[in-house]
Amino acid sequence: MESREKELIENLAAVNEDVADAVAKTGRKTGSVAVMAVSKLHPASDIEILYQAGHKCFGESYVQEALAKQDELASLDIDWHYIGGLQSKKAKYVSGRFCAIHSVDSIKLAELLNKKAQSLGVVQNILIQVNTAGEEQKSGVSEEQLPSLIEGISALDNLKLTGFMALPPFFGDPEGARPYFARLRMLSEGMEKLFGIKLPELSMGMTGDFRVAIEEGSTMVRVGTRIFGQRLS
Ligand SMILES: *Cc1c(COP(=O)(O)O)cnc(C)c1O
């Protein structure tokens, strides 16, 4: 086996093991947390290696890069997720091309995604990115604006809201992120009650804090560095 192949497969196996361990220790159901391999700024060849080893779920953050990789790997049955910031003018390139778009944070963006999905005759799964830390410079809808965004999205027939995504502030200690993960879960339960809908997905946890995120109810962890190594930007 080539060394990159060996490295990637071992890294992913270690992550899967840690995730399974965290799931078991918190008494959650086996398989209740999916691992998204965040491949941004790493080559399509890395994705192909993990795909051939049986992994299907990948996350990308940059529109142009993501679409180029999708084209390059079009023959593979990959579950692509879009997790990056999304400008309104790029919505039309993204809608209909990903299993889920995790970074919806405005009604304007949702309407543009819906319009494109409608023209393609598909229903696009989306998650709302919530700025639970109330950080001003960060993307994500504020808690205050969340109910009206959900209400607006519920009127859009070609979008399906499946849950929420959080990207808490960076902490050296993963425990620092715990309150934000707990908060997202609480918000999700509150919104399910308020709207009488199911919001099964909680996209939270990255390389440094996915164990804590799983303890707080994550259903999908987004792991880049721990699988692929440092990103060259
Ligand atoms: C890059 C990125 C990740 C992966 O981060 P790592 O720390 O490398 O695991 C997860 N989520 C989002 C939204 C990202 O942009």
Tab-separated table of C-alpha atoms in Angstrom, residues 59-187:
chain	number	residue	atom	x	y	z
A	59	GLY	CA	-17.659	17.621	3.338
A	60	GLU	CA	-16.422	20.595	1.348
A	61	SER	CA	-16.295	24.313	2.153
A	62	TYR	CA	-15.485	26.131	-1.068
A	63	VAL	CA	-17.919	26.115	-3.970
A	64	GLN	CA	-15.513	26.050	-6.895
A	65	GLU	CA	-13.251	23.463	-5.332
A	66	ALA	CA	-16.187	21.267	-4.351
A	67	LEU	CA	-17.758	21.308	-7.804
A	68	ALA	CA	-14.433	20.527	-9.474
A	69	LYS	CA	-13.976	17.508	-7.213
A	70	GLN	CA	-17.529	16.352	-7.850
A	71	ASP	CA	-16.858	16.451	-11.570
A	72	GLU	CA	-13.561	14.651	-11.203
A	73	LEU	CA	-15.130	11.925	-9.044
A	74	ALA	CA	-18.491	11.803	-10.830
A	75	SER	CA	-18.322	8.036	-11.292
A	76	LEU	CA	-18.252	7.466	-7.508
A	77	ASP	CA	-21.391	7.347	-5.369
A	78	ILE	CA	-20.194	9.926	-2.832
A	79	ASP	CA	-22.453	11.673	-0.302
A	80	TRP	CA	-21.284	15.269	-0.639
A	81	HIS	CA	-22.065	17.834	2.051
A	82	TYR	CA	-21.588	21.566	1.716
A	83	ILE	CA	-20.426	23.090	5.026
A	84	GLY	CA	-18.781	26.375	4.057
A	85	GLY	CA	-20.040	29.902	4.091
A	86	LEU	CA	-22.322	30.493	1.143
A	87	GLN	CA	-22.802	33.787	-0.667
A	88	SER	CA	-26.224	34.273	-2.201
A	89	LYS	CA	-24.810	34.637	-5.698
A	90	LYS	CA	-23.361	31.102	-5.453
A	91	ALA	CA	-26.558	29.427	-4.247
A	92	LYS	CA	-27.503	28.352	-7.747
A	93	TYR	CA	-24.292	26.369	-8.162
A	94	VAL	CA	-24.750	24.463	-4.935
A	95	SER	CA	-28.456	23.643	-4.750
A	96	GLY	CA	-29.234	20.155	-5.989
A	97	ARG	CA	-25.621	19.008	-5.938
A	98	PHE	CA	-25.166	18.091	-2.274
A	99	CYS	CA	-26.888	15.621	0.088
A	100	ALA	CA	-27.188	18.497	2.484
A	101	ILE	CA	-26.179	22.134	2.762
A	102	HIS	CA	-25.245	22.821	6.386
A	103	SER	CA	-24.698	26.568	6.289
A	104	VAL	CA	-28.069	28.156	5.567
A	105	ASP	CA	-28.365	31.296	7.665
A	106	SER	CA	-30.755	33.672	5.899
A	107	ILE	CA	-34.137	33.590	4.212
A	108	LYS	CA	-32.637	35.188	1.126
A	109	LEU	CA	-30.173	32.330	0.741
A	110	ALA	CA	-32.911	29.770	1.440
A	111	GLU	CA	-35.141	31.305	-1.235
A	112	LEU	CA	-32.371	31.169	-3.822
A	113	LEU	CA	-31.556	27.544	-2.967
A	114	ASN	CA	-35.262	26.729	-3.173
A	115	LYS	CA	-35.632	28.419	-6.540
A	116	LYS	CA	-32.793	26.420	-8.037
A	117	ALA	CA	-34.007	23.147	-6.480
A	118	GLN	CA	-37.435	23.840	-7.923
A	119	SER	CA	-36.011	24.397	-11.398
A	120	LEU	CA	-34.172	21.075	-11.095
A	121	GLY	CA	-37.263	19.323	-9.768
A	122	VAL	CA	-35.522	18.164	-6.581
A	123	VAL	CA	-35.865	18.665	-2.838
A	124	GLN	CA	-32.669	19.937	-1.258
A	125	ASN	CA	-31.870	18.956	2.346
A	126	ILE	CA	-30.590	21.844	4.401
A	127	LEU	CA	-29.441	22.584	7.926
A	128	ILE	CA	-29.534	25.984	9.532
A	129	GLN	CA	-26.229	27.228	10.878
A	130	VAL	CA	-26.877	28.785	14.261
A	131	ASN	CA	-24.504	31.247	15.848
A	132	THR	CA	-25.070	30.061	19.413
A	133	ALA	CA	-22.099	32.027	20.665
A	134	GLY	CA	-23.573	35.300	19.421
A	135	GLU	CA	-20.285	36.152	17.738
A	136	GLU	CA	-20.748	39.182	15.584
A	137	GLN	CA	-18.315	38.467	12.791
A	138	LYS	CA	-19.372	34.850	12.377
A	139	SER	CA	-21.890	33.434	9.957
A	140	GLY	CA	-24.933	31.684	11.299
A	141	VAL	CA	-28.343	32.976	12.282
A	142	SER	CA	-28.803	34.377	15.766
A	143	GLU	CA	-31.001	32.546	18.242
A	144	GLU	CA	-33.438	35.444	18.159
A	145	GLN	CA	-33.915	35.173	14.407
A	146	LEU	CA	-34.066	31.399	14.298
A	147	PRO	CA	-37.850	30.951	14.661
A	148	SER	CA	-38.669	33.372	11.855
A	149	LEU	CA	-36.093	31.728	9.585
A	150	ILE	CA	-37.634	28.303	10.251
A	151	GLU	CA	-41.051	29.702	9.549
A	152	GLY	CA	-39.866	31.216	6.280
A	153	ILE	CA	-38.175	27.993	5.196
A	154	SER	CA	-41.269	25.933	5.994
A	155	ALA	CA	-43.043	27.753	3.172
A	156	LEU	CA	-40.397	26.683	0.634
A	157	ASP	CA	-41.528	23.415	-0.967
A	158	ASN	CA	-38.196	22.393	-2.460
A	159	LEU	CA	-36.168	22.635	0.734
A	160	LYS	CA	-36.249	20.119	3.552
A	161	LEU	CA	-34.934	21.347	6.878
A	162	THR	CA	-33.305	18.402	8.684
A	163	GLY	CA	-31.567	20.127	11.598
A	164	PHE	CA	-28.895	22.530	12.756
A	165	MET	CA	-25.187	23.091	12.433
A	166	ALA	CA	-22.865	24.820	14.880
A	167	LEU	CA	-19.331	26.069	14.539
A	168	PRO	CA	-18.487	27.292	18.033
A	169	PRO	CA	-15.568	29.600	18.748
A	170	PHE	CA	-12.187	27.916	18.802
A	171	PHE	CA	-10.998	26.667	22.163
A	172	GLY	CA	-7.750	24.931	22.978
A	173	ASP	CA	-9.739	22.871	25.448
A	174	PRO	CA	-12.691	21.013	23.884
A	175	GLU	CA	-14.656	21.517	27.097
A	176	GLY	CA	-14.916	25.174	26.076
A	177	ALA	CA	-17.210	24.172	23.219
A	178	ARG	CA	-19.515	22.025	25.361
A	179	PRO	CA	-21.980	24.771	26.378
A	180	TYR	CA	-22.461	25.739	22.719
A	181	PHE	CA	-23.160	22.157	21.694
A	182	ALA	CA	-25.576	21.731	24.587
A	183	ARG	CA	-27.244	24.986	23.631
A	184	LEU	CA	-27.752	23.869	20.018
A	185	ARG	CA	-29.372	20.658	21.154
A	186	MET	CA	-31.672	22.551	23.496
A	187	LEU	CA	-32.622	24.961	20.731
